[in-house]
Amino acid sequence: MNRKRNPSFIQKVKQKLLSPTAWLTLVVFSILLVTGTTIASSLAQNPAQKTGNAREQAYAGFQGKIGRTLAESTPWWTPQPPSVLGDKSLASSGTTAAPKGAPNIVVFLIDDLGFSDLGPYGSEISTPNIDKLAANGLRFNNFTTHQLCSPTRASLLTGLNAHSAGVGWVAEGNPGFPGYAGEIQSNVVTLAEILRSNGYSTLLTGKWHLTQTYDRTATASLNSWPLQRGFEHFFGFLDGLEHPQKPHILYEDNTPISADRYPENFLTTDYWTEKAIALLKQAKTKSPEKPFLLYFANNAVHSPFNIHPADLAKYKGKYDVGWDVLRQQRYQKQLASKLIPADTQLPPPNPGVKAWNTLSAEDKKLFARYQEAYAAFVDNLDQNFGKLYQYLESTGQLKNTIIIVASDNGGSGEGGANGTTNVARHYSGLPDDKALDISRFELIGSPQTAPHYPIGWATVSNTPLKLYKFFTLGGGRRNPLIVSYPAKIKDLGATRTQFTHITDITPTLLELTGIKHPDRFNGKPTKPLEGISFAYLLNNANTPSQRTEQYYENSGNRGYYKDGWYAVTDHQTGKPFSDSEWQLYNLNKDYSESNNVANQYPEKVKKLAAAFDAAAFKYQVYPLLESPEHGGVPPYIKEKVKPKTFHTGELVLEPDILPLVSDRDYTIQVKAQYKAGDRGVILAYGGQEVGYIFYIEDGKLYYEHNNYGQSIKFPAVPLQPGQLNIDLNYDALGKRQGSGRLSLNGQQVAAGKLGLTFGGFPYEGLDIGKDARSPVSWDLYKKYGVFKYTGAIEQVKYIPGSPAPDAQEE
């Protein structure tokens, strides 16, 4: 199977200018050619390399080879276990009742929210409900996570470091190493499994993103789906990204929900809230004596920023002053509220961020609108949190409910220097099209766009920290955390400065519920907790932190914290891992990591680098990978590259199609019947971000290719009644460019270039006989809606061909 990767987003940031081309990381079908890499000599010679026992324990049963780098390692894949089908969780339902008086738990996890984006953390955005929570609980200013969504979610739900749980990167790949399996491993028990087997109702709404791409179909293994990992009910999505107003695919428990179209006012955050409250009501009706765990995992405020017009209107003109002024204002609020130490410096803007006053009037207008949409998204999120909070309060459940509000990583720089109205362009390596973005100005925030703000606003989101999501510097790993527990917390509205980490959430909740982490689960030994409970902090502001050290790693970026000192690398993609990458910060005196003191304390750097090395073996971090696709493709994915035939009424999801078309030649063969007057969509693959559509209108066949927002149309082909044999032969030309040849009943009728080959997009699968959910062609959708075909479609066949000339065949 071939997979092609574009120049990485991370590399572009590190080259000091986030150029308009961005980064396709979230996809299993793209690959970065591996350059030879070596760990720095001092690290390789360090005594920490003699950690045979730790390595043997961490990688027990692995039949490949583990080294510090990919060049020193050999991948190996565990054979896939049999699929677990049905609606029953693997977690033992058990007969153990919850401890008397055990609290309810709500974990409200926000996606890609920056450190300063909530009111209690310095924001000007209206978040009165979360403000109220902080006033009646605690805010933490030294809480850190992994730097990416899937790893943080794995740690949150297990109390283990992400690599140790098996999810060291996003869940789209499985390169053949234990720390990067893309799903929580079978010897790891989740918080939901523990609580369910101890008398809790366990509920999930929103984003999962802990299942590999090819296990996200109903015919694949369900072993890593929410219900198989301890949740009794699930309303949400399995992917990493979802369109807030026109979702590609949603799930109820183990069942994909197929909708032709969504209501005009639909928004996923509203939907998750509605379902969360309904599930809570149902749980309390069926089992009123049982406490509950509600894991409310938002896709907000991850791009695309799509929101209600009324919320957008609130922020009109509010960001015309620009990102420099807003960043300074947030910084001053943080100082005034004593969120950050009084001596905290505000670092210079991140590389590539232009001074606002140097921008053209046109750019200022466009860039301000992106931030208006983002602010409206945060505002709506708070409104929905308020609905949930009000329900708990009105039903008398609030006092004995632990509520945790946190972000999974820092604010995102994926919008590049100029932002975009179609974030799929950036993920797929396309350059900015500012003319296209400007032409869509009035649509920003509407369902017809998929916006992401520029890095100038991402820098504001992470005030006063440096860089963004993905990076092991502060902007990637330090995040807001608010904890409320009215029955226990007396120190209301206070700030906790002690060092904490995402792995500490599960141990804390278990201690507060009085439930122990099991040594065995479902008859198998389990990995022990790696986090440390911070329950001791709830009413004690001055006690020293019991957590004193923690490793960080993402895409070869490394970091190690110990006793207030932090060594961190800013790794340049494709270059050797070297000593010169290490920076050093004394966080006891330098909260914002403004002053690199590595040259002053070389021995400290060496010790922390050695500590990282030891931790990397202990927690399955090695080998260092600049992308999770480096190790290769599992055999069970290669087997999917073979012809497939689909029929009308079949729900065909992204994983069913993508291996057949990803940066390779392919042929689509359609057999249909046409009689005079028939019209409608023959097939539609993808949606508004990218895709293609065949349809019949006024006696003619049309083929339209949505090339990431730019429409490419073949000439219309007049039809005669009878059998239609429609073939599209797509040729992958290299450099991810492609062309197509359209034939009707054996005769070529059109040909031409069709833009970028598919990689990680489209996220939406294949519709036969209609264009449901997100439309490929908005013009057609406005005229006819889903535009169901009035004739008969016998079958649609996809035949994969050779990879592109410059693609790496796995």
Coordinates of C-alpha atoms in Angstrom, one line a residue, residues 55-376:
R55 CA 13.6 -2.0 28.0
E56 CA 12.8 -5.7 28.3
Q57 CA 9.8 -5.0 30.5
A58 CA 8.5 -2.2 28.4
Y59 CA 8.8 -4.1 25.1
A60 CA 8.1 -7.6 26.4
G61 CA 6.6 -9.8 23.6
F62 CA 7.6 -7.4 20.8
Q63 CA 9.2 -9.4 18.0
G64 CA 10.8 -6.5 16.1
K65 CA 13.8 -4.5 17.2
I66 CA 13.8 -1.3 19.3
G67 CA 16.5 1.3 19.0
R68 CA 16.5 5.0 19.7
T69 CA 15.9 5.9 16.0
L70 CA 14.0 4.3 13.2
A71 CA 17.2 3.4 11.4
E72 CA 18.2 1.2 14.4
S73 CA 14.7 -0.4 14.7
T74 CA 12.6 -3.0 13.0
P75 CA 8.8 -2.8 13.1
W76 CA 6.5 -5.8 13.9
W77 CA 2.7 -6.0 14.2
T78 CA 0.8 -8.1 16.6
P79 CA -1.8 -10.2 14.7
Q80 CA -5.2 -8.6 14.9
P81 CA -7.4 -10.1 17.6
P82 CA -10.9 -11.3 16.7
S83 CA -13.4 -8.5 16.4
V84 CA -15.8 -8.0 19.3
L85 CA -19.2 -7.3 17.9
G86 CA -22.5 -6.2 19.4
D87 CA -23.4 -3.6 21.9
K88 CA -21.8 -5.1 25.0
S89 CA -18.7 -3.6 26.4
L90 CA -15.6 -5.8 27.1
A91 CA -15.6 -4.3 30.6
S92 CA -17.1 -6.6 33.1
S93 CA -20.5 -5.3 34.2
G94 CA -19.7 -6.7 37.6
T95 CA -21.8 -6.9 40.7
T96 CA -19.7 -4.6 42.8
A97 CA -21.7 -1.5 43.9
A98 CA -20.1 1.9 43.9
P99 CA -18.8 3.0 47.3
K100 CA -21.4 4.7 49.4
G101 CA -21.6 8.4 48.5
A102 CA -19.3 8.0 45.5
P103 CA -19.3 11.2 43.5
N104 CA -20.5 11.7 39.9
I105 CA -17.8 12.7 37.5
V106 CA -17.9 15.0 34.5
V107 CA -14.8 15.4 32.3
F108 CA -15.3 18.2 29.9
L109 CA -12.4 18.0 27.5
I110 CA -11.9 20.8 24.9
D111 CA -10.1 20.3 21.7
D112 CA -7.2 22.7 20.6
L113 CA -8.1 25.4 23.2
G114 CA -5.2 27.7 24.0
F115 CA -3.9 28.4 27.5
S116 CA -5.4 31.9 27.5
D117 CA -8.7 31.3 25.7
L118 CA -11.0 31.1 28.8
G119 CA -12.0 34.0 31.0
P120 CA -10.2 32.7 34.1
Y121 CA -7.0 32.5 32.0
G122 CA -7.1 36.0 30.6
S123 CA -9.4 35.9 27.7
E124 CA -11.8 38.6 26.5
I125 CA -14.1 35.9 25.1
S126 CA -17.4 35.6 27.0
T127 CA -17.2 32.4 29.0
P128 CA -19.5 33.2 32.1
N129 CA -20.3 29.6 32.8
I130 CA -16.7 28.3 32.9
D131 CA -15.9 31.5 34.8
K132 CA -18.5 30.5 37.4
L133 CA -17.0 27.0 37.6
A134 CA -13.5 28.4 38.3
A135 CA -15.0 30.7 41.0
N136 CA -16.5 27.7 42.7
G137 CA -13.5 25.5 42.2
L138 CA -9.8 25.7 41.4
R139 CA -7.8 26.7 38.4
F140 CA -4.4 25.2 37.7
N141 CA -1.6 27.2 36.1
N142 CA 1.0 24.4 35.9
F143 CA -1.0 21.6 34.3
T144 CA 0.5 19.9 31.2
T145 CA -0.6 17.4 28.6
H146 CA 0.8 15.6 25.7
Q147 CA 1.0 17.9 22.7
L148 CA -1.6 16.1 20.5
C149 CA -5.2 15.0 20.8
S150 CA -5.1 11.2 20.7
P151 CA -2.1 10.9 23.1
T152 CA -3.8 13.2 25.7
R153 CA -7.0 11.3 25.4
A154 CA -5.3 8.0 26.0
S155 CA -3.5 9.3 29.1
L156 CA -6.6 11.0 30.4
L157 CA -8.6 7.7 30.3
T158 CA -5.8 5.4 31.6
G159 CA -3.5 7.3 34.0
L160 CA -0.6 6.1 31.8
N161 CA 1.8 8.0 29.6
A162 CA 0.5 8.0 26.1
H163 CA 3.3 5.9 24.6
S164 CA 2.9 3.4 27.4
A165 CA -0.8 3.1 26.7
G166 CA 0.1 2.6 23.0
V167 CA -1.0 6.0 21.6
G168 CA 2.1 8.1 21.2
W169 CA 0.7 9.8 18.1
V170 CA -2.7 10.4 16.5
A171 CA -4.7 7.3 15.9
E172 CA -4.4 7.3 12.1
G173 CA -1.3 5.1 11.9
N174 CA 0.3 1.9 13.3
P175 CA 4.0 2.0 12.3
G176 CA 4.7 -1.3 14.0
F177 CA 6.1 -0.2 17.4
P178 CA 4.4 -0.7 20.7
G179 CA 4.2 3.0 21.7
Y180 CA 2.5 3.9 18.4
A181 CA -0.2 1.3 18.0
G182 CA -2.9 3.9 17.5
E183 CA -5.2 2.5 20.2
I184 CA -5.2 1.7 23.9
Q185 CA -3.6 -1.6 24.3
S186 CA -5.3 -4.7 25.7
N187 CA -3.2 -4.8 28.9
V188 CA -4.2 -1.3 29.7
V189 CA -7.5 -0.7 31.6
T190 CA -9.5 2.5 31.1
L191 CA -11.2 4.7 33.7
A192 CA -14.5 3.8 32.1
E193 CA -13.8 0.1 32.5
I194 CA -12.8 0.5 36.1
L195 CA -15.8 2.6 37.1
R196 CA -18.3 0.6 35.2
S197 CA -17.2 -2.6 36.9
N198 CA -17.5 -0.7 40.2
G199 CA -21.1 0.3 39.9
Y200 CA -20.9 3.5 37.7
S201 CA -22.9 4.4 34.6
T202 CA -20.4 5.3 32.0
L203 CA -21.3 7.7 29.2
L204 CA -19.5 9.4 26.3
T205 CA -20.5 12.2 23.9
G206 CA -18.3 13.8 21.3
K207 CA -14.8 12.8 20.0
W208 CA -13.2 9.4 20.6
H209 CA -10.1 9.4 18.3
L210 CA -8.6 6.3 19.9
T211 CA -9.4 3.8 17.1
Q212 CA -7.2 3.2 14.1
T213 CA -8.5 4.4 10.8
Y214 CA -9.3 1.0 9.4
D215 CA -11.1 -0.1 12.5
R216 CA -13.6 2.7 12.0
T217 CA -16.1 0.7 10.0
A218 CA -18.8 -1.5 11.2
T219 CA -17.3 -4.5 9.4
A220 CA -13.9 -4.1 11.1
S221 CA -12.7 -4.9 14.6
L222 CA -14.6 -3.0 17.2
N223 CA -12.1 -3.9 20.0
S224 CA -11.0 -0.3 20.4
W225 CA -14.4 1.4 20.1
P226 CA -15.9 3.2 23.2
L227 CA -18.4 0.5 24.1
Q228 CA -15.6 -2.1 24.0
R229 CA -13.5 0.1 26.3
G230 CA -15.9 0.6 29.1
F231 CA -18.6 3.0 28.0
E232 CA -22.2 1.9 28.2
H233 CA -23.4 4.6 25.7
F234 CA -21.7 6.7 23.1
F235 CA -22.9 9.5 20.9
G236 CA -20.1 11.0 18.8
F237 CA -17.5 10.3 16.1
L238 CA -14.4 8.1 15.9
D239 CA -12.2 10.4 13.8
G240 CA -9.9 13.2 14.8
L241 CA -11.7 16.0 12.9
E242 CA -15.4 16.6 12.3
H243 CA -17.3 19.4 10.6
P244 CA -19.4 21.1 13.3
Q245 CA -22.4 21.9 11.1
K246 CA -22.3 19.1 8.5
P247 CA -20.7 16.1 10.2
H248 CA -19.3 13.4 7.9
I249 CA -20.4 10.5 10.0
L250 CA -21.8 10.1 13.6
Y251 CA -22.2 7.1 15.8
E252 CA -24.8 5.9 18.3
D253 CA -23.1 3.3 20.4
N254 CA -21.7 0.8 17.8
T255 CA -23.9 2.0 15.0
P256 CA -23.0 4.6 12.3
I257 CA -25.8 7.1 11.9
S258 CA -26.6 7.9 8.3
A259 CA -28.3 11.2 7.7
D260 CA -29.0 12.7 4.3
R261 CA -28.9 16.2 5.6
Y262 CA -28.8 18.1 8.9
P263 CA -31.1 20.8 10.2
E264 CA -30.0 24.4 9.2
N265 CA -29.2 25.2 12.8
F266 CA -27.3 22.0 13.6
L267 CA -24.1 22.3 15.5
T268 CA -22.2 19.3 17.0
T269 CA -21.5 21.0 20.3
D270 CA -25.3 21.5 20.8
Y271 CA -25.9 17.9 19.8
W272 CA -23.3 16.5 22.2
T273 CA -24.9 18.5 25.1
E274 CA -28.4 17.4 24.2
K275 CA -27.3 13.8 24.1
A276 CA -25.3 14.1 27.3
I277 CA -28.2 15.5 29.3
A278 CA -30.5 12.8 27.8
L279 CA -28.1 10.1 28.7
L280 CA -27.8 11.4 32.3
K281 CA -31.6 11.5 32.6
Q282 CA -31.9 8.0 31.3
A283 CA -29.1 6.7 33.6
K284 CA -30.7 8.2 36.7
T285 CA -34.2 6.9 35.7
K286 CA -33.0 3.3 35.1
S287 CA -30.5 3.2 38.0
P288 CA -31.0 6.2 40.3
E289 CA -28.6 4.7 42.9
K290 CA -25.6 4.6 40.5
P291 CA -23.2 7.5 40.2
F292 CA -22.1 8.3 36.7
L293 CA -19.0 9.1 34.6
L294 CA -19.8 11.5 31.8
Y295 CA -16.8 12.0 29.4
F296 CA -17.9 15.0 27.3
A297 CA -15.2 15.2 24.6
N298 CA -15.7 18.1 22.3
N299 CA -14.6 18.6 18.8
A300 CA -14.9 22.3 19.6
V301 CA -12.8 24.3 19.3
H302 CA -10.7 22.3 16.7
S303 CA -11.0 23.7 13.2
P304 CA -13.1 24.2 11.2
F305 CA -14.6 27.1 13.1
N306 CA -18.3 26.9 12.2
I307 CA -20.8 28.5 14.4
H308 CA -24.3 30.1 14.8
P309 CA -24.6 33.5 13.1
A310 CA -25.9 35.0 16.3
D311 CA -22.7 34.0 18.2
L312 CA -20.5 35.3 15.3
A313 CA -22.4 38.6 15.4
K314 CA -21.4 39.2 19.0
Y315 CA -17.7 39.5 18.1
K316 CA -18.0 41.6 15.0
G317 CA -15.3 44.2 15.0
K318 CA -13.9 43.0 18.4
Y319 CA -10.6 41.9 16.8
D320 CA -9.9 44.8 14.5
V321 CA -7.3 46.0 16.9
G322 CA -5.2 43.0 16.0
W323 CA -3.3 40.2 17.6
D324 CA -0.4 42.3 19.1
V325 CA -2.8 44.4 21.2
L326 CA -5.0 41.4 22.2
R327 CA -1.9 39.4 23.3
Q328 CA -0.7 42.2 25.5
Q329 CA -4.2 42.6 27.0
R330 CA -4.4 38.9 27.9
Y331 CA -0.9 39.0 29.4
Q332 CA -1.8 41.9 31.6
K333 CA -5.0 40.2 32.8
Q334 CA -3.0 37.1 33.6
L335 CA -0.7 39.2 35.7
A336 CA -3.5 41.1 37.4
S337 CA -5.3 37.9 38.4
K338 CA -2.1 36.3 39.6
L339 CA -2.6 33.4 37.2
I340 CA 1.1 33.7 36.2
P341 CA 4.0 34.9 38.3
A342 CA 4.6 38.6 38.5
D343 CA 8.0 38.3 36.9
T344 CA 6.7 36.4 33.8
Q345 CA 8.1 37.8 30.6
L346 CA 6.0 38.0 27.4
P347 CA 8.2 36.4 24.7
P348 CA 8.4 37.9 21.2
P349 CA 5.7 36.7 18.8
N350 CA 6.3 33.2 17.4
P351 CA 8.4 32.9 14.2
G352 CA 6.5 33.9 11.1
V353 CA 4.0 36.2 12.9
K354 CA 4.0 39.6 11.3
A355 CA 3.3 42.7 13.3
W356 CA -0.4 43.7 12.9
N357 CA 0.4 47.2 11.9
T358 CA 2.4 46.0 8.9
L359 CA -0.5 44.1 7.4
S360 CA -2.6 45.4 4.5
A361 CA -6.2 46.6 5.2
E362 CA -7.5 43.6 3.3
D363 CA -5.5 41.2 5.4
K364 CA -6.5 42.8 8.6
K365 CA -10.2 42.5 7.7
L366 CA -9.8 38.8 6.7
F367 CA -7.7 37.8 9.7
A368 CA -9.9 39.6 12.2
R369 CA -12.9 37.6 10.8
Y370 CA -11.1 34.3 11.4
Q371 CA -10.7 35.3 15.1
E372 CA -14.3 36.4 15.3
A373 CA -15.4 32.9 14.2
Y374 CA -13.0 31.3 16.7
A375 CA -14.2 33.4 19.6
A376 CA -17.8 32.6 18.7

